[in-house]
Coordinates of C-alpha atoms and ligand atoms in Angstrom, one line a residue:
M1 CA -5.7 16.6 -0.2
K2 CA -4.7 14.9 -3.5
K3 CA -6.3 11.5 -4.2
I4 CA -3.8 9.0 -5.6
F5 CA -4.5 5.7 -7.3
I6 CA -1.3 3.6 -7.2
L7 CA -0.8 0.7 -9.6
G8 CA 1.8 -1.8 -8.6
I9 CA 1.8 -0.6 -4.9
T10 CA 3.7 -3.7 -3.7
G11 CA 6.8 -3.1 -5.9
S12 CA 9.9 -0.9 -5.5
I13 CA 8.4 2.3 -6.9
G14 CA 5.0 1.6 -5.2
Q15 CA 6.8 1.3 -1.8
S16 CA 8.7 4.6 -2.4
T17 CA 5.3 6.2 -3.2
V18 CA 3.9 4.9 0.1
E19 CA 6.8 6.4 2.0
V20 CA 6.2 9.8 0.4
V21 CA 2.5 9.5 1.4
R22 CA 3.5 8.5 4.9
T23 CA 5.8 11.6 5.2
H24 CA 3.1 13.9 4.0
P25 CA -0.3 12.5 5.2
D26 CA -1.7 16.0 5.1
K27 CA -1.2 16.3 1.4
F28 CA -2.0 12.9 -0.1
T29 CA -4.5 10.1 0.3
I30 CA -4.4 6.7 -1.4
V31 CA -7.8 6.0 -2.8
G32 CA -7.0 2.9 -4.8
A33 CA -4.2 0.4 -5.3
S34 CA -3.3 -2.7 -7.4
A35 CA -0.8 -5.6 -7.0
H36 CA -0.3 -8.6 -9.1
R37 CA 0.2 -11.5 -6.7
N38 CA 1.3 -10.1 -3.3
I39 CA -2.1 -10.1 -1.7
N40 CA -0.7 -10.0 1.9
K41 CA 1.3 -6.8 1.3
L42 CA -1.7 -5.2 -0.5
L43 CA -4.0 -6.0 2.5
K44 CA -1.5 -4.6 5.0
L45 CA -1.3 -1.4 3.1
A46 CA -5.0 -1.3 2.6
K47 CA -5.5 -1.4 6.4
E48 CA -2.8 1.2 7.1
F49 CA -4.1 3.7 4.6
Q50 CA -7.9 2.7 4.6
I51 CA -7.7 2.1 0.8
K52 CA -11.2 1.6 -0.6
N53 CA -10.5 0.3 -4.1
L54 CA -8.3 -2.8 -4.3
V55 CA -7.3 -4.9 -7.3
I56 CA -5.2 -8.1 -7.7
T57 CA -4.4 -8.5 -11.4
S58 CA -3.3 -12.2 -11.4
K59 CA -6.0 -14.9 -11.3
L60 CA -6.4 -15.8 -7.7
K61 CA -8.9 -18.4 -6.6
K62 CA -11.8 -17.5 -4.3
N63 CA -10.3 -19.4 -1.3
E64 CA -7.1 -17.3 -1.5
L65 CA -9.2 -14.1 -0.9
P66 CA -10.0 -12.5 2.5
N67 CA -13.5 -12.6 3.9
D68 CA -13.5 -9.2 5.5
I69 CA -12.1 -6.9 2.7
K70 CA -13.5 -6.7 -0.9
I71 CA -10.7 -7.3 -3.5
H72 CA -11.4 -7.1 -7.2
I73 CA -9.7 -9.6 -9.5
G74 CA -8.2 -9.4 -12.9
E75 CA -6.9 -6.9 -15.5
E76 CA -10.4 -6.0 -16.6
A77 CA -11.3 -5.0 -13.0
L78 CA -8.2 -2.8 -12.9
I79 CA -9.1 -1.1 -16.2
D80 CA -12.6 -0.6 -14.9
F81 CA -11.3 1.3 -11.8
V82 CA -8.9 3.3 -13.9
R83 CA -11.8 4.4 -16.2
N84 CA -14.4 5.0 -13.6
S85 CA -13.2 5.6 -10.0
D86 CA -12.5 8.9 -8.4
Y87 CA -8.9 10.1 -8.2
D88 CA -6.8 13.2 -9.0
I89 CA -3.7 11.4 -10.2
L90 CA -2.8 7.9 -11.1
L91 CA 0.7 6.6 -10.5
N92 CA 1.6 3.8 -12.8
A93 CA 4.3 1.6 -11.2
I94 CA 3.4 -1.7 -12.9
T95 CA 6.4 -3.4 -14.3
G96 CA 6.6 -4.1 -18.0
S97 CA 4.2 -4.2 -20.9
A98 CA 1.3 -5.0 -18.6
G99 CA 1.3 -1.3 -17.6
L100 CA 0.4 0.1 -21.1
K101 CA -3.4 -0.2 -21.1
S102 CA -3.8 1.6 -17.8
S103 CA -1.6 4.6 -19.0
I104 CA -3.8 4.9 -22.1
E105 CA -7.1 4.7 -20.2
T106 CA -5.9 7.3 -17.5
L107 CA -4.9 9.8 -20.2
K108 CA -8.1 9.2 -22.3
R109 CA -10.1 10.2 -19.3
G110 CA -8.1 13.4 -19.1
K111 CA -6.7 12.4 -15.7
N112 CA -3.1 13.2 -14.7
L113 CA -0.6 10.4 -15.0
A114 CA 2.5 10.0 -12.9
L115 CA 4.4 7.5 -15.1
A116 CA 7.1 5.1 -13.8
N117 CA 6.1 2.5 -16.4
K118 CA 8.5 3.5 -19.1
E119 CA 7.2 0.6 -21.3
S120 CA 4.0 2.7 -22.0
L121 CA 6.2 5.2 -23.9
V122 CA 8.5 2.7 -25.4
M123 CA 5.6 0.7 -26.9
A124 CA 3.1 3.4 -27.7
G125 CA 4.8 6.8 -27.4
H126 CA 3.0 8.1 -30.5
L127 CA -0.4 7.1 -29.1
V128 CA 0.2 8.3 -25.5
K129 CA 1.3 11.8 -26.7
K130 CA -1.6 12.1 -29.2
I131 CA -4.1 11.2 -26.4
Q132 CA -2.5 13.5 -24.0
S133 CA -2.6 16.4 -26.3
E134 CA -6.3 15.7 -27.2
T135 CA -7.4 15.5 -23.5
G136 CA -5.0 17.9 -21.9
A137 CA -4.1 15.4 -19.2
K138 CA -0.7 15.9 -17.7
L139 CA 2.1 13.3 -18.1
L140 CA 4.4 13.5 -15.2
P141 CA 7.6 11.4 -15.4
V142 CA 8.7 9.5 -12.4
D143 CA 11.8 7.9 -13.9
S144 CA 14.6 9.9 -12.3
E145 CA 16.4 10.9 -15.5
H146 CA 13.2 12.1 -17.1
S147 CA 12.1 13.9 -13.9
A148 CA 15.5 15.7 -13.9
I149 CA 15.0 16.9 -17.5
F150 CA 11.3 17.8 -16.8
Q151 CA 12.5 19.9 -13.8
I152 CA 15.1 21.5 -15.9
L153 CA 12.9 22.2 -18.9
H154 CA 10.1 23.6 -16.9
N155 CA 9.0 26.7 -18.8
E156 CA 12.1 26.5 -21.2
N157 CA 11.6 26.5 -24.9
N158 CA 12.4 23.1 -26.5
K159 CA 13.8 24.9 -29.5
E160 CA 16.6 26.2 -27.4
V161 CA 17.6 22.6 -26.3
N162 CA 20.7 21.2 -28.1
N163 CA 21.1 17.8 -26.3
L164 CA 19.4 15.9 -23.6
I165 CA 22.2 14.0 -21.6
L166 CA 20.8 11.0 -19.7
T167 CA 23.0 9.6 -17.0
A168 CA 23.4 5.9 -16.3
S169 CA 25.0 4.4 -13.2
G170 CA 26.6 1.8 -15.5
G171 CA 25.4 -1.0 -13.3
P172 CA 27.6 -3.6 -11.5
F173 CA 29.8 -4.5 -14.5
K174 CA 31.0 -1.1 -15.7
N175 CA 34.6 -1.9 -14.7
L176 CA 34.5 -5.6 -15.6
D177 CA 36.2 -6.7 -18.8
K178 CA 33.8 -8.0 -21.4
K179 CA 35.8 -11.3 -21.5
E180 CA 34.5 -11.9 -18.0
F181 CA 30.9 -11.5 -18.9
S182 CA 30.5 -15.3 -19.4
K183 CA 30.9 -15.8 -15.7
I184 CA 28.2 -13.4 -14.5
T185 CA 25.6 -14.9 -12.3
L186 CA 22.1 -13.8 -11.4
A187 CA 23.3 -12.8 -7.9
D188 CA 26.0 -10.6 -9.4
T189 CA 23.5 -8.9 -11.6
L190 CA 21.1 -8.1 -8.8
K191 CA 23.8 -6.2 -6.9
H192 CA 23.1 -2.7 -8.2
P193 CA 25.7 -0.2 -7.0
T194 CA 23.5 2.8 -6.3
W195 CA 19.7 2.0 -6.7
K196 CA 17.5 -0.6 -5.0
M197 CA 14.9 -1.5 -7.6
G198 CA 12.7 -4.4 -8.9
S199 CA 14.7 -7.4 -10.4
K200 CA 13.7 -6.7 -14.1
I201 CA 14.9 -3.1 -14.1
T202 CA 18.0 -4.1 -12.1
I203 CA 19.0 -6.6 -14.8
D204 CA 18.2 -4.1 -17.5
S205 CA 20.4 -1.6 -15.8
S206 CA 23.3 -4.1 -15.9
T207 CA 22.9 -4.7 -19.7
L208 CA 22.1 -1.0 -20.3
M209 CA 18.9 -2.0 -22.0
N210 CA 17.3 0.2 -19.3
K211 CA 19.2 3.2 -20.7
G212 CA 18.2 2.3 -24.2
L213 CA 14.5 2.2 -23.1
E214 CA 15.0 5.6 -21.4
V215 CA 16.4 7.1 -24.6
I216 CA 13.1 6.1 -26.3
E217 CA 11.2 7.4 -23.3
A218 CA 12.9 10.8 -23.5
H219 CA 12.3 11.0 -27.2
W220 CA 8.5 10.8 -26.7
L221 CA 8.3 12.8 -23.5
Y222 CA 10.2 15.8 -24.9
G223 CA 9.8 15.5 -28.7
I224 CA 13.6 15.7 -29.1
D225 CA 15.2 13.9 -32.1
Y226 CA 17.3 10.8 -31.3
D227 CA 20.5 12.5 -32.6
H228 CA 20.1 15.0 -29.8
I229 CA 19.7 12.5 -27.0
Q230 CA 23.0 11.2 -25.5
A231 CA 23.7 9.0 -22.5
V232 CA 26.8 8.8 -20.3
I233 CA 27.8 6.6 -17.4
H234 CA 27.9 8.5 -14.1
P235 CA 28.7 6.0 -11.5
Q236 CA 27.8 8.1 -8.5
S237 CA 24.1 8.6 -9.6
I238 CA 24.1 12.2 -8.1
I239 CA 23.4 14.0 -11.4
H240 CA 20.2 12.5 -12.5
S241 CA 20.4 14.0 -16.1
M242 CA 21.4 17.1 -17.9
V243 CA 20.2 19.4 -20.6
E244 CA 22.6 21.2 -22.9
F245 CA 21.1 24.4 -24.4
I246 CA 22.0 25.8 -27.9
D247 CA 24.4 28.5 -26.3
G248 CA 26.4 25.6 -24.7
S249 CA 25.0 26.1 -21.2
I250 CA 24.4 22.7 -19.4
F251 CA 21.9 22.4 -16.6
A252 CA 22.1 19.4 -14.2
Q253 CA 19.6 18.2 -11.6
M254 CA 21.2 16.6 -8.5
S255 CA 20.4 14.9 -5.3
E256 CA 21.3 11.7 -3.4
P257 CA 19.9 8.8 -5.4
T258 CA 16.3 8.3 -4.1
M259 CA 13.2 7.7 -6.1
R260 CA 11.2 9.5 -3.5
L261 CA 12.2 12.9 -4.9
P262 CA 11.0 12.4 -8.5
I263 CA 7.8 10.8 -7.0
L264 CA 7.2 13.7 -4.8
Y265 CA 7.7 16.2 -7.7
A266 CA 5.3 14.3 -9.9
L267 CA 2.7 14.3 -7.2
T268 CA 3.0 18.0 -6.3
Y269 CA 3.7 19.4 -9.8
P270 CA 3.5 22.3 -10.7
K271 CA 4.4 23.2 -7.1
R272 CA 7.2 22.1 -4.9
I273 CA 6.4 21.4 -1.2
K274 CA 8.7 21.6 1.8
S275 CA 10.0 18.1 2.5
N276 CA 12.7 16.2 4.4
I277 CA 12.6 13.0 2.3
V278 CA 16.0 13.7 0.9
S279 CA 18.9 15.6 2.2
T280 CA 22.0 16.0 0.0
N281 CA 25.2 17.1 1.6
M282 CA 27.5 18.4 -1.2
L283 CA 30.5 18.1 1.2
K284 CA 30.0 14.4 1.6
M285 CA 29.8 13.8 -2.1
R286 CA 32.5 11.8 -3.8
D287 CA 33.9 12.9 -7.1
L288 CA 31.4 13.3 -9.9
T289 CA 32.8 11.3 -12.9
F290 CA 31.7 10.4 -16.4
M291 CA 32.5 7.5 -18.7
E292 CA 31.5 6.8 -22.3
I293 CA 29.1 3.9 -23.0
S294 CA 30.8 1.1 -24.9
T295 CA 28.4 -0.2 -27.5
D296 CA 30.7 -3.2 -27.9
K297 CA 30.2 -4.1 -24.2
Y298 CA 26.5 -3.1 -24.2
P299 CA 25.0 -4.1 -27.5
L300 CA 21.5 -3.8 -26.1
F301 CA 21.9 -0.1 -25.6
K302 CA 23.0 0.2 -29.3
L303 CA 20.0 -1.9 -30.4
A304 CA 17.5 0.1 -28.4
N305 CA 18.8 3.4 -30.0
E306 CA 18.4 1.8 -33.5
V307 CA 15.0 0.4 -32.7
G308 CA 13.9 3.7 -31.3
K309 CA 14.9 5.5 -34.5
A310 CA 13.2 2.9 -36.7
G311 CA 10.0 3.3 -34.5
G312 CA 6.8 1.5 -35.5
I313 CA 6.2 -1.9 -33.9
L314 CA 10.0 -2.7 -33.4
P315 CA 10.2 -1.1 -29.9
T316 CA 7.2 -3.3 -28.7
I317 CA 8.9 -6.4 -30.1
M318 CA 12.3 -5.6 -28.6
N319 CA 10.8 -4.8 -25.3
A320 CA 8.7 -8.1 -25.3
V321 CA 11.5 -10.4 -26.2
N322 CA 13.8 -8.7 -23.6
E323 CA 11.1 -9.3 -21.0
I324 CA 11.1 -13.1 -21.9
A325 CA 15.0 -13.3 -22.0
V326 CA 15.3 -11.5 -18.6
Q327 CA 12.6 -13.8 -17.1
L328 CA 14.4 -16.9 -18.4
F329 CA 17.7 -15.6 -16.9
I330 CA 15.9 -15.0 -13.5
D331 CA 14.6 -18.6 -13.7
G332 CA 18.2 -19.9 -14.3
K333 CA 17.3 -21.2 -17.8
I334 CA 19.7 -19.2 -19.8
T335 CA 23.1 -17.4 -19.2
Y336 CA 23.7 -13.7 -18.9
L337 CA 25.3 -13.5 -22.4
D338 CA 22.2 -15.3 -23.9
I339 CA 20.1 -12.2 -23.1
P340 CA 21.6 -9.8 -25.7
K341 CA 22.1 -12.8 -28.1
M342 CA 18.5 -13.7 -28.0
V343 CA 17.1 -10.2 -28.1
I344 CA 19.3 -9.1 -31.0
N345 CA 18.6 -12.2 -33.0
Y346 CA 14.9 -12.0 -32.6
V347 CA 14.7 -8.3 -33.5
E348 CA 16.8 -8.8 -36.6
Q349 CA 14.4 -11.4 -37.9
S350 CA 11.3 -9.2 -37.2
E351 CA 9.5 -7.0 -39.8
N352 CA 8.5 -3.5 -38.9
I353 CA 4.9 -2.1 -39.1
V354 CA 4.7 1.7 -39.1
N355 CA 2.3 3.7 -37.0
P356 CA 0.7 0.7 -35.2
D357 CA -2.6 1.2 -33.4
L358 CA -3.2 0.1 -29.8
N359 CA -4.7 -3.3 -30.7
S360 CA -1.8 -4.2 -33.0
I361 CA 0.6 -3.2 -30.3
L362 CA -1.1 -5.3 -27.7
E363 CA -1.6 -8.3 -30.0
I364 CA 2.0 -8.3 -31.2
N365 CA 3.3 -7.8 -27.6
T366 CA 1.3 -11.0 -26.6
L367 CA 2.4 -12.9 -29.7
T368 CA 6.1 -12.0 -29.3
H369 CA 6.0 -13.2 -25.6
K370 CA 4.7 -16.6 -26.8
E371 CA 6.9 -16.9 -29.8
A372 CA 10.1 -15.8 -28.1
Y373 CA 9.4 -18.2 -25.3
L374 CA 8.9 -21.2 -27.7
K375 CA 12.0 -20.1 -29.7
F376 CA 14.2 -19.8 -26.6
R377 CA 13.1 -23.1 -25.3
R378 CA 15.2 -24.7 -28.0
F379 CA 18.3 -23.0 -26.4
I380 CA 17.4 -24.3 -22.9
Ligands
NDP401 P1 8.8 -4.2 -9.1 O1 9.0 -5.5 -9.8 O2 9.4 -3.9 -7.8 O3 7.2 -4.0 -8.9 C1 6.3 -4.3 -9.9 C2 4.9 -4.0 -9.4 O4 4.0 -4.3 -10.5 C3 4.4 -4.9 -8.3 O5 3.4 -4.2 -7.6 C4 3.8 -6.1 -8.9 O6 2.8 -6.7 -8.1 C5 3.1 -5.4 -10.1 N1 3.0 -6.3 -11.3 C6 3.9 -7.3 -11.7 N2 3.5 -7.9 -12.8 C7 2.3 -7.4 -13.1 C8 1.3 -7.6 -14.2 N3 1.6 -8.5 -15.1 N4 0.2 -6.9 -14.2 C9 0.0 -5.9 -13.3 N5 0.9 -5.7 -12.2 C10 2.0 -6.4 -12.2 O7 9.1 -3.1 -10.2 P2 9.7 -1.6 -10.0 O8 8.9 -0.9 -8.9 O9 11.2 -1.7 -9.9 O10 9.3 -1.0 -11.4 C11 8.0 -0.6 -11.8 C12 8.1 0.3 -13.1 O11 8.9 1.5 -12.8 C13 8.9 -0.4 -14.3 O12 8.3 0.0 -15.5 C14 10.3 0.2 -14.1 O13 11.0 0.3 -15.3 C15 10.0 1.6 -13.6 N6 11.0 2.3 -12.9 C16 11.5 1.8 -11.7 C17 12.5 2.3 -10.9 C18 12.9 1.8 -9.6 O14 13.7 2.5 -8.9 N7 12.5 0.7 -9.1 C19 13.1 3.6 -11.4 C20 12.6 4.2 -12.6 C21 11.6 3.5 -13.3 P3 3.3 -8.0 -7.1 O15 4.2 -7.4 -6.1 O16 2.0 -8.4 -6.5 O17 3.9 -9.1 -8.0
MG402 MG1 15.8 5.7 -14.8

């Protein structure tokens, strides 16, 4: 029985993880869980799975808490559990930069980390990899593209890899002319064609910022140079990513689009277990097609590639300012086209710092959130 601590259990990845546990109750037990605000959902899950360690990271008042179940409050309480409680693997499904500290603390302890929170690698890939190699903890990708590559590269020599080829669904606007982008609404953006995810990543999928963040994530996970990481639009989301080896052979990992499969693999690695969480019928598959990513239509994809190559503190700044821009768009304060405008403008005016330590990353992340918000308020 593997003991899992799930951070962000109330979100989209958290819920898919819960479904995996429900399907395999003989294999997994949830020993701890966190949510940010959604206390009712957390309590429901705590009762169903008898979860002992519960944390709410937002600042709730005492009268909002239940009398019968002990819930710990705040980010420090969460870090305390990550550092000291008993688990075999921690699955980090917190959204955004708020997930970084927990990833670092899990690996520092030498505990295995199933990572959905791509921001941990975008902001601090150099630190995450260093700590991981020092403690020997395993870093198991949950992001479907990175899980695909992880499954293909298993036991393969990285020196024989020519290119990593990430696939992107292309989001809801892949067939829309750029001239029409000024009419895009929040509701249009949240209609993802193949995946059901949290709103932040769904919006990032439509601007292809998500794919840009994933290029950076792949660079750190697999130690592959940016010039050898490509991305293509694959609207059907059946091929989750590919690896091209130096002799020209290309391997693809396929299944119907469901996050349950990469989650299961991260939780059972290095084994596979028999499961019916996904059943892919090749005969029912539509055509598998590919399109180039237009950097003119998707400037944030281009920016993320450049920022990834530059490294240092710029990925943290880009990620933070994008978080603010997306939130303002969700709140109806800015238009869809303001998102790339604001992010590119902010990054272009930022200075880089090479090899930042964790404190600098966290400080600049907080500062950028504040500054970007103040700067953008002038646009509102
Ligand atoms: P959701 O928005 O659906 O869920 C986010 C979770 O994090 C919720 O449990 C939420 O709690 C919690 N949370 C929100 N803000 C904070 C905070 N400031 N501090 C601590 N916890 C917080 O996100 P997703 O599940 O879609 O995504 C989670 C991560 O996984 C992201 O990094 C995303 O990029 C990545 N990912 C997601 C995929 C998907 O299919 N959804 C696919 C691949 C990667 P509450 O509900 O209480 O607000
Ligand atoms: Mg992905």
